[in-house]
PDB file of C-alpha atoms in Angstrom:
ATOM      1  CA  UNK A  22      53.842-115.791  55.766  1.00 71.00           C
ATOM      2  CA  UNK A  23      55.026-119.069  55.037  1.00 80.00           C
ATOM      3  CA  UNK A  24      53.253-122.048  53.519  1.00 82.00           C
ATOM      4  CA  UNK A  25      53.499-125.841  52.537  1.00 80.00           C
ATOM      5  CA  UNK A  26      54.042-128.737  52.745  1.00 95.00           C
ATOM      6  CA  UNK A  27      52.079-129.398  49.562  1.00 96.00           C
ATOM      7  CA  UNK A  28      52.261-133.079  49.584  1.00 97.00           C
ATOM      8  CA  UNK A  29      54.156-136.256  50.652  1.00 98.00           C
ATOM      9  CA  UNK A  30      56.633-137.943  49.134  1.00 98.00           C
ATOM     10  CA  UNK A  31      57.056-141.230  50.191  1.00 98.00           C
ATOM     11  CA  UNK A  32      59.844-144.274  48.452  1.00 98.00           C
ATOM     12  CA  UNK A  33      58.783-147.703  48.937  1.00 98.00           C
ATOM     13  CA  UNK A  34      61.275-150.634  48.847  1.00 98.00           C
ATOM     14  CA  UNK A  35      59.549-153.817  48.425  1.00 98.00           C
ATOM     15  CA  UNK A  36      62.101-156.911  48.903  1.00 97.00           C
ATOM     16  CA  UNK A  37      61.547-160.401  48.328  1.00 97.00           C
ATOM     17  CA  UNK A  38      58.476-160.228  46.278  1.00 98.00           C
ATOM     18  CA  UNK A  39      56.984-163.041  43.800  1.00 98.00           C
ATOM     19  CA  UNK A  40      59.159-162.556  40.668  1.00 98.00           C
ATOM     20  CA  UNK A  41      56.420-163.946  38.720  1.00 98.00           C
ATOM     21  CA  UNK A  42      53.872-160.837  39.043  1.00 98.00           C
ATOM     22  CA  UNK A  43      56.769-158.360  39.071  1.00 98.00           C
ATOM     23  CA  UNK A  44      57.240-159.187  35.456  1.00 98.00           C
ATOM     24  CA  UNK A  45      53.642-159.608  34.356  1.00 98.00           C
ATOM     25  CA  UNK A  46      52.642-156.491  32.933  1.00 98.00           C
ATOM     26  CA  UNK A  47      48.733-157.088  32.924  1.00 98.00           C
ATOM     27  CA  UNK A  48      48.650-158.283  36.544  1.00 98.00           C
ATOM     28  CA  UNK A  49      50.911-155.397  37.878  1.00 98.00           C
ATOM     29  CA  UNK A  50      48.904-152.678  36.372  1.00 98.00           C
ATOM     30  CA  UNK A  51      45.967-154.894  37.461  1.00 98.00           C
ATOM     31  CA  UNK A  52      47.343-154.692  41.090  1.00 98.00           C
ATOM     32  CA  UNK A  53      48.982-150.976  40.975  1.00 98.00           C
ATOM     33  CA  UNK A  54      45.511-150.173  39.848  1.00 98.00           C
ATOM     34  CA  UNK A  55      43.173-151.650  42.294  1.00 98.00           C
ATOM     35  CA  UNK A  56      45.565-150.235  44.855  1.00 98.00           C
ATOM     36  CA  UNK A  57      45.577-146.618  43.708  1.00 98.00           C
ATOM     37  CA  UNK A  58      41.587-146.759  43.409  1.00 98.00           C
ATOM     38  CA  UNK A  59      41.324-148.056  47.372  1.00 98.00           C
ATOM     39  CA  UNK A  60      43.538-145.202  48.438  1.00 98.00           C
ATOM     40  CA  UNK A  61      40.890-142.841  47.666  1.00 97.00           C
ATOM     41  CA  UNK A  62      43.147-141.498  44.991  1.00 98.00           C
ATOM     42  CA  UNK A  63      42.157-140.349  41.215  1.00 98.00           C
ATOM     43  CA  UNK A  64      43.245-141.972  38.091  1.00 98.00           C
ATOM     44  CA  UNK A  65      43.752-139.668  35.431  1.00 98.00           C
ATOM     45  CA  UNK A  66      46.011-141.630  32.863  1.00 98.00           C
ATOM     46  CA  UNK A  67      48.231-144.934  33.059  1.00 98.00           C
ATOM     47  CA  UNK A  68      51.388-145.944  31.454  1.00 98.00           C
ATOM     48  CA  UNK A  69      53.010-149.515  31.723  1.00 98.00           C
ATOM     49  CA  UNK A  70      55.581-150.982  29.565  1.00 98.00           C
ATOM     50  CA  UNK A  71      58.224-154.117  29.653  1.00 98.00           C
ATOM     51  CA  UNK A  72      61.224-154.432  29.373  1.00 97.00           C
ATOM     52  CA  UNK A  73      63.840-157.091  27.850  1.00 94.00           C
ATOM     53  CA  UNK A  74      64.567-159.567  28.572  1.00 95.00           C
ATOM     54  CA  UNK A  75      62.767-158.471  32.171  1.00 96.00           C
ATOM     55  CA  UNK A  76      61.104-155.816  34.344  1.00 98.00           C
ATOM     56  CA  UNK A  77      58.634-153.982  34.375  1.00 98.00           C
ATOM     57  CA  UNK A  78      57.669-149.447  34.355  1.00 98.00           C
ATOM     58  CA  UNK A  79      54.447-148.265  35.477  1.00 98.00           C
ATOM     59  CA  UNK A  80      53.222-144.882  36.234  1.00 98.00           C
ATOM     60  CA  UNK A  81      49.629-143.964  37.590  1.00 98.00           C
ATOM     61  CA  UNK A  82      48.979-140.161  37.157  1.00 98.00           C
ATOM     62  CA  UNK A  83      46.658-139.948  39.540  1.00 98.00           C
ATOM     63  CA  UNK A  84      44.841-135.944  40.341  1.00 97.00           C
ATOM     64  CA  UNK A  85      46.368-136.321  43.758  1.00 96.00           C
ATOM     65  CA  UNK A  86      50.249-136.637  42.128  1.00 98.00           C
ATOM     66  CA  UNK A  87      51.515-140.106  40.788  1.00 98.00           C
ATOM     67  CA  UNK A  88      51.771-143.631  41.864  1.00 98.00           C
ATOM     68  CA  UNK A  89      55.243-145.427  40.111  1.00 98.00           C
ATOM     69  CA  UNK A  90      56.622-149.302  40.137  1.00 98.00           C
ATOM     70  CA  UNK A  91      59.840-150.133  38.607  1.00 98.00           C
ATOM     71  CA  UNK A  92      60.437-153.721  38.790  1.00 98.00           C
ATOM     72  CA  UNK A  93      63.605-156.019  38.898  1.00 98.00           C
ATOM     73  CA  UNK A  94      62.265-159.381  39.084  1.00 98.00           C
ATOM     74  CA  UNK A  95      65.844-161.102  39.107  1.00 96.00           C
ATOM     75  CA  UNK A  96      65.841-159.906  42.150  1.00 96.00           C
ATOM     76  CA  UNK A  97      62.448-160.087  43.248  1.00 97.00           C
ATOM     77  CA  UNK A  98      62.166-156.139  44.146  1.00 98.00           C
ATOM     78  CA  UNK A  99      60.565-153.301  43.212  1.00 98.00           C
ATOM     79  CA  UNK A 100      60.378-149.759  43.974  1.00 98.00           C
ATOM     80  CA  UNK A 101      57.897-147.965  44.246  1.00 98.00           C
ATOM     81  CA  UNK A 102      57.168-144.321  44.757  1.00 98.00           C
ATOM     82  CA  UNK A 103      54.207-142.211  46.247  1.00 98.00           C
ATOM     83  CA  UNK A 104      53.487-138.833  45.554  1.00 98.00           C
ATOM     84  CA  UNK A 105      50.376-136.850  47.225  1.00 98.00           C
ATOM     85  CA  UNK A 106      49.238-133.345  47.715  1.00 96.00           C
ATOM     86  CA  UNK A 107      45.586-134.746  49.272  1.00 96.00           C
ATOM     87  CA  UNK A 108      45.340-135.930  52.925  1.00 93.00           C
ATOM     88  CA  UNK A 109      42.396-137.687  51.857  1.00 96.00           C
ATOM     89  CA  UNK A 110      44.512-140.224  49.692  1.00 97.00           C
ATOM     90  CA  UNK A 111      45.838-143.223  51.890  1.00 98.00           C
ATOM     91  CA  UNK A 112      49.339-144.158  50.964  1.00 98.00           C
ATOM     92  CA  UNK A 113      49.143-146.911  53.681  1.00 98.00           C
ATOM     93  CA  UNK A 114      46.427-148.314  52.145  1.00 98.00           C
ATOM     94  CA  UNK A 115      48.529-148.304  48.907  1.00 98.00           C
ATOM     95  CA  UNK A 116      51.419-150.043  50.310  1.00 98.00           C
ATOM     96  CA  UNK A 117      49.395-152.914  51.914  1.00 98.00           C
ATOM     97  CA  UNK A 118      47.729-153.462  49.059  1.00 98.00           C
ATOM     98  CA  UNK A 119      50.821-154.212  46.773  1.00 98.00           C
ATOM     99  CA  UNK A 120      52.392-155.826  49.729  1.00 98.00           C
ATOM    100  CA  UNK A 121      49.883-158.307  49.565  1.00 98.00           C
ATOM    101  CA  UNK A 122      49.095-158.717  45.892  1.00 98.00           C
ATOM    102  CA  UNK A 123      52.958-158.843  45.295  1.00 98.00           C
ATOM    103  CA  UNK A 124      53.380-160.850  48.041  1.00 98.00           C
ATOM    104  CA  UNK A 125      56.122-159.193  49.516  1.00 98.00           C
ATOM    105  CA  UNK A 126      58.363-160.285  52.676  1.00 97.00           C
ATOM    106  CA  UNK A 127      60.233-157.042  53.178  1.00 97.00           C
ATOM    107  CA  UNK A 128      59.221-153.003  53.097  1.00 97.00           C
ATOM    108  CA  UNK A 129      61.133-150.242  54.222  1.00 97.00           C
ATOM    109  CA  UNK A 130      59.472-146.699  53.196  1.00 97.00           C
ATOM    110  CA  UNK A 131      60.872-142.937  54.010  1.00 98.00           C
ATOM    111  CA  UNK A 132      58.889-140.339  53.734  1.00 97.00           C
ATOM    112  CA  UNK A 133      59.561-136.790  52.465  1.00 97.00           C
ATOM    113  CA  UNK A 134      57.661-133.356  52.591  1.00 97.00           C
ATOM    114  CA  UNK A 135      57.641-131.628  49.215  1.00 98.00           C
ATOM    115  CA  UNK A 136      56.812-127.795  48.959  1.00 97.00           C
ATOM    116  CA  UNK A 137      58.092-126.589  52.355  1.00 94.00           C
ATOM    117  CA  UNK A 138      58.632-122.860  53.378  1.00 87.00           C
ATOM    118  CA  UNK A 139      56.067-121.756  50.415  1.00 89.00           C
ATOM    119  CA  UNK A 140      55.284-117.677  49.340  1.00 78.00           C
ATOM    120  CA  UNK A 141      51.865-117.168  47.144  1.00 73.00           C
TER     121      UNK A 141
ATOM    122  CA  UNK B 256      76.276-162.046  47.969  1.00 71.00           C
ATOM    123  CA  UNK B 257      75.008-158.825  48.086  1.00 80.00           C
ATOM    124  CA  UNK B 258      74.534-156.332  45.242  1.00 82.00           C
ATOM    125  CA  UNK B 259      73.121-152.933  43.896  1.00 81.00           C
ATOM    126  CA  UNK B 260      71.962-150.042  44.459  1.00 95.00           C
ATOM    127  CA  UNK B 261      70.255-150.310  41.150  1.00 97.00           C
ATOM    128  CA  UNK B 262      69.526-147.070  40.826  1.00 97.00           C
ATOM    129  CA  UNK B 263      70.003-143.129  42.645  1.00 98.00           C
ATOM    130  CA  UNK B 264      66.078-141.394  43.349  1.00 98.00           C
ATOM    131  CA  UNK B 265      66.518-137.599  42.996  1.00 98.00           C
ATOM    132  CA  UNK B 266      63.791-135.225  44.831  1.00 98.00           C
ATOM    133  CA  UNK B 267      64.179-131.677  43.191  1.00 98.00           C
ATOM    134  CA  UNK B 268      62.594-128.498  44.642  1.00 98.00           C
ATOM    135  CA  UNK B 269      62.402-126.064  42.170  1.00 98.00           C
ATOM    136  CA  UNK B 270      61.290-122.595  43.896  1.00 97.00           C
ATOM    137  CA  UNK B 271      60.580-119.123  42.774  1.00 97.00           C
ATOM    138  CA  UNK B 272      60.272-120.436  38.714  1.00 98.00           C
ATOM    139  CA  UNK B 273      58.292-118.857  36.171  1.00 98.00           C
ATOM    140  CA  UNK B 274      54.418-119.399  37.224  1.00 98.00           C
ATOM    141  CA  UNK B 275      53.639-118.752  33.274  1.00 98.00           C
ATOM    142  CA  UNK B 276      55.503-121.279  32.087  1.00 98.00           C
ATOM    143  CA  UNK B 277      54.749-123.547  35.141  1.00 98.00           C
ATOM    144  CA  UNK B 278      51.125-123.054  34.004  1.00 98.00           C
ATOM    145  CA  UNK B 279      51.883-123.993  30.192  1.00 98.00           C
ATOM    146  CA  UNK B 280      51.427-127.826  29.719  1.00 98.00           C
ATOM    147  CA  UNK B 281      52.437-127.792  26.358  1.00 98.00           C
ATOM    148  CA  UNK B 282      55.725-125.344  26.590  1.00 98.00           C
ATOM    149  CA  UNK B 283      56.266-127.514  30.126  1.00 98.00           C
ATOM    150  CA  UNK B 284      56.166-130.426  28.083  1.00 98.00           C
ATOM    151  CA  UNK B 285      58.502-129.474  25.868  1.00 98.00           C
ATOM    152  CA  UNK B 286      60.921-127.945  28.174  1.00 98.00           C
ATOM    153  CA  UNK B 287      60.678-131.417  30.081  1.00 98.00           C
ATOM    154  CA  UNK B 288      61.370-133.578  27.225  1.00 98.00           C
ATOM    155  CA  UNK B 289      64.410-131.643  25.647  1.00 98.00           C
ATOM    156  CA  UNK B 290      65.576-132.188  29.235  1.00 98.00           C
ATOM    157  CA  UNK B 291      65.323-135.836  29.393  1.00 98.00           C
ATOM    158  CA  UNK B 292      66.836-135.805  25.418  1.00 98.00           C
ATOM    159  CA  UNK B 293      70.275-133.880  26.553  1.00 98.00           C
ATOM    160  CA  UNK B 294      70.647-136.159  29.883  1.00 98.00           C
ATOM    161  CA  UNK B 295      71.268-138.966  27.090  1.00 97.00           C
ATOM    162  CA  UNK B 296      68.105-141.038  28.757  1.00 98.00           C
ATOM    163  CA  UNK B 297      65.926-142.973  26.124  1.00 98.00           C
ATOM    164  CA  UNK B 298      61.930-141.724  26.425  1.00 98.00           C
ATOM    165  CA  UNK B 299      59.837-144.087  26.378  1.00 98.00           C
ATOM    166  CA  UNK B 300      56.074-142.802  26.620  1.00 98.00           C
ATOM    167  CA  UNK B 301      55.234-139.379  28.385  1.00 98.00           C
ATOM    168  CA  UNK B 302      51.922-138.008  29.998  1.00 98.00           C
ATOM    169  CA  UNK B 303      50.642-134.167  30.653  1.00 98.00           C
ATOM    170  CA  UNK B 304      47.950-133.048  32.323  1.00 98.00           C
ATOM    171  CA  UNK B 305      46.392-129.542  32.870  1.00 98.00           C
ATOM    172  CA  UNK B 306      44.609-129.236  36.346  1.00 97.00           C
ATOM    173  CA  UNK B 307      41.671-126.637  37.128  1.00 95.00           C
ATOM    174  CA  UNK B 308      42.149-123.742  38.087  1.00 95.00           C
ATOM    175  CA  UNK B 309      45.922-123.809  37.775  1.00 96.00           C
ATOM    176  CA  UNK B 310      48.453-126.836  37.854  1.00 98.00           C
ATOM    177  CA  UNK B 311      50.355-128.908  35.456  1.00 98.00           C
ATOM    178  CA  UNK B 312      51.099-132.646  36.204  1.00 98.00           C
ATOM    179  CA  UNK B 313      54.255-134.421  33.340  1.00 98.00           C
ATOM    180  CA  UNK B 314      55.559-137.790  33.673  1.00 98.00           C
ATOM    181  CA  UNK B 315      58.457-138.955  31.454  1.00 98.00           C
ATOM    182  CA  UNK B 316      58.664-142.716  31.193  1.00 98.00           C
ATOM    183  CA  UNK B 317      62.388-143.130  30.277  1.00 98.00           C
ATOM    184  CA  UNK B 318      64.123-147.142  29.698  1.00 97.00           C
ATOM    185  CA  UNK B 319      66.080-145.913  32.492  1.00 97.00           C
ATOM    186  CA  UNK B 320      62.902-145.438  34.804  1.00 98.00           C
ATOM    187  CA  UNK B 321      60.990-142.200  35.021  1.00 98.00           C
ATOM    188  CA  UNK B 322      61.149-137.888  35.735  1.00 98.00           C
ATOM    189  CA  UNK B 323      58.468-136.513  36.775  1.00 98.00           C
ATOM    190  CA  UNK B 324      57.336-133.212  37.576  1.00 98.00           C
ATOM    191  CA  UNK B 325      54.416-131.274  39.402  1.00 98.00           C
ATOM    192  CA  UNK B 326      53.439-127.450  39.632  1.00 98.00           C
ATOM    193  CA  UNK B 327      51.777-125.211  41.766  1.00 98.00           C
ATOM    194  CA  UNK B 328      52.239-122.004  39.332  1.00 98.00           C
ATOM    195  CA  UNK B 329      50.612-120.166  42.452  1.00 96.00           C
ATOM    196  CA  UNK B 330      53.731-120.833  44.515  1.00 96.00           C
ATOM    197  CA  UNK B 331      56.252-120.184  41.825  1.00 97.00           C
ATOM    198  CA  UNK B 332      57.203-124.046  42.704  1.00 98.00           C
ATOM    199  CA  UNK B 333      57.468-127.120  41.141  1.00 98.00           C
ATOM    200  CA  UNK B 334      58.651-130.699  42.451  1.00 98.00           C
ATOM    201  CA  UNK B 335      60.610-133.010  39.845  1.00 98.00           C
ATOM    202  CA  UNK B 336      61.984-136.378  40.976  1.00 98.00           C
ATOM    203  CA  UNK B 337      64.041-138.672  38.487  1.00 98.00           C
ATOM    204  CA  UNK B 338      64.375-142.240  38.857  1.00 98.00           C
ATOM    205  CA  UNK B 339      67.447-143.106  37.027  1.00 98.00           C
ATOM    206  CA  UNK B 340      69.087-146.680  36.674  1.00 97.00           C
ATOM    207  CA  UNK B 341      71.795-145.893  34.779  1.00 96.00           C
ATOM    208  CA  UNK B 342      75.298-144.101  35.212  1.00 93.00           C
ATOM    209  CA  UNK B 343      75.185-142.805  31.810  1.00 96.00           C
ATOM    210  CA  UNK B 344      72.365-140.972  32.127  1.00 97.00           C
ATOM    211  CA  UNK B 345      73.083-137.117  33.738  1.00 98.00           C
ATOM    212  CA  UNK B 346      70.349-136.119  36.290  1.00 98.00           C
ATOM    213  CA  UNK B 347      72.525-133.089  36.820  1.00 98.00           C
ATOM    214  CA  UNK B 348      71.651-131.853  33.239  1.00 98.00           C
ATOM    215  CA  UNK B 349      67.886-132.528  33.526  1.00 98.00           C
ATOM    216  CA  UNK B 350      68.230-130.386  36.872  1.00 98.00           C
ATOM    217  CA  UNK B 351      69.991-127.522  35.014  1.00 98.00           C
ATOM    218  CA  UNK B 352      68.022-127.778  31.661  1.00 98.00           C
ATOM    219  CA  UNK B 353      65.005-127.327  34.455  1.00 98.00           C
ATOM    220  CA  UNK B 354      66.625-124.494  35.824  1.00 98.00           C
ATOM    221  CA  UNK B 355      67.207-122.603  33.042  1.00 98.00           C
ATOM    222  CA  UNK B 356      63.850-123.156  31.281  1.00 98.00           C
ATOM    223  CA  UNK B 357      61.868-122.644  33.664  1.00 98.00           C
ATOM    224  CA  UNK B 358      63.537-119.781  35.128  1.00 98.00           C
ATOM    225  CA  UNK B 359      63.987-121.044  39.089  1.00 98.00           C
ATOM    226  CA  UNK B 360      65.939-118.772  41.406  1.00 97.00           C
ATOM    227  CA  UNK B 361      66.097-121.838  43.788  1.00 97.00           C
ATOM    228  CA  UNK B 362      67.112-125.623  44.379  1.00 97.00           C
ATOM    229  CA  UNK B 363      66.924-127.361  46.688  1.00 97.00           C
ATOM    230  CA  UNK B 364      68.228-132.153  45.988  1.00 97.00           C
ATOM    231  CA  UNK B 365      68.309-134.999  47.845  1.00 98.00           C
ATOM    232  CA  UNK B 366      69.267-138.016  46.520  1.00 97.00           C
ATOM    233  CA  UNK B 367      68.436-141.588  47.487  1.00 97.00           C
ATOM    234  CA  UNK B 368      69.933-144.839  46.608  1.00 97.00           C
ATOM    235  CA  UNK B 369      67.428-147.441  45.857  1.00 98.00           C
ATOM    236  CA  UNK B 370      67.520-151.339  45.899  1.00 97.00           C
ATOM    237  CA  UNK B 371      70.294-151.946  47.980  1.00 94.00           C
ATOM    238  CA  UNK B 372      71.487-155.316  49.545  1.00 87.00           C
ATOM    239  CA  UNK B 373      69.842-157.679  46.727  1.00 89.00           C
ATOM    240  CA  UNK B 374      70.266-160.562  46.452  1.00 78.00           C
ATOM    241  CA  UNK B 375      69.627-162.457  43.194  1.00 73.00           C
TER     242      UNK B 375
END
């Protein structure tokens, strides 16, 4: 008997965000961690890194899988992805919190089921 | 003038892998790091975590973005994603190395362009 999917992977394009925030590793980390907390996910560890001359990468490893962000302040753009294997986690909460706190004016989202057609 | 895409996000489904390897955090980390090194990406930091009773999550943050793996040994399945913003990085090398060293018998891949239609 087949089972799955095991989770949903959501790719989120954040356009026309606040460029200053996208380049501020400390504030971006704080926004990301709060977004993840509010989604009811369980944070295990996070890694953030600033690039020269600009851009930040951040990954939050969660019990439910991961939330990652990569920013291009020069385009006021951020690429986010949320992989969640729990229906209790609200991906919408992550997206709305990031939209509001990174001041994004345009969002595109695509969802993919991961781990389909599995057999034990 | 519009520019982009800034990168490619590849979602990779690894089916019918070696379940023992998928549950061995130390060996999985070693396989992942070597796959990333061979792809010509530049490793910044990595985070690996074992779950109870089984399953491992690993994220490798790279200068080119990230490579992540989440395993479900009970289904001999792993979900991998590679986000690369460099054409010099070979995503194919990552996939082939993981396939061979996690002994996967079936792979499905989907690629998405990230950061399209941007304006500076």
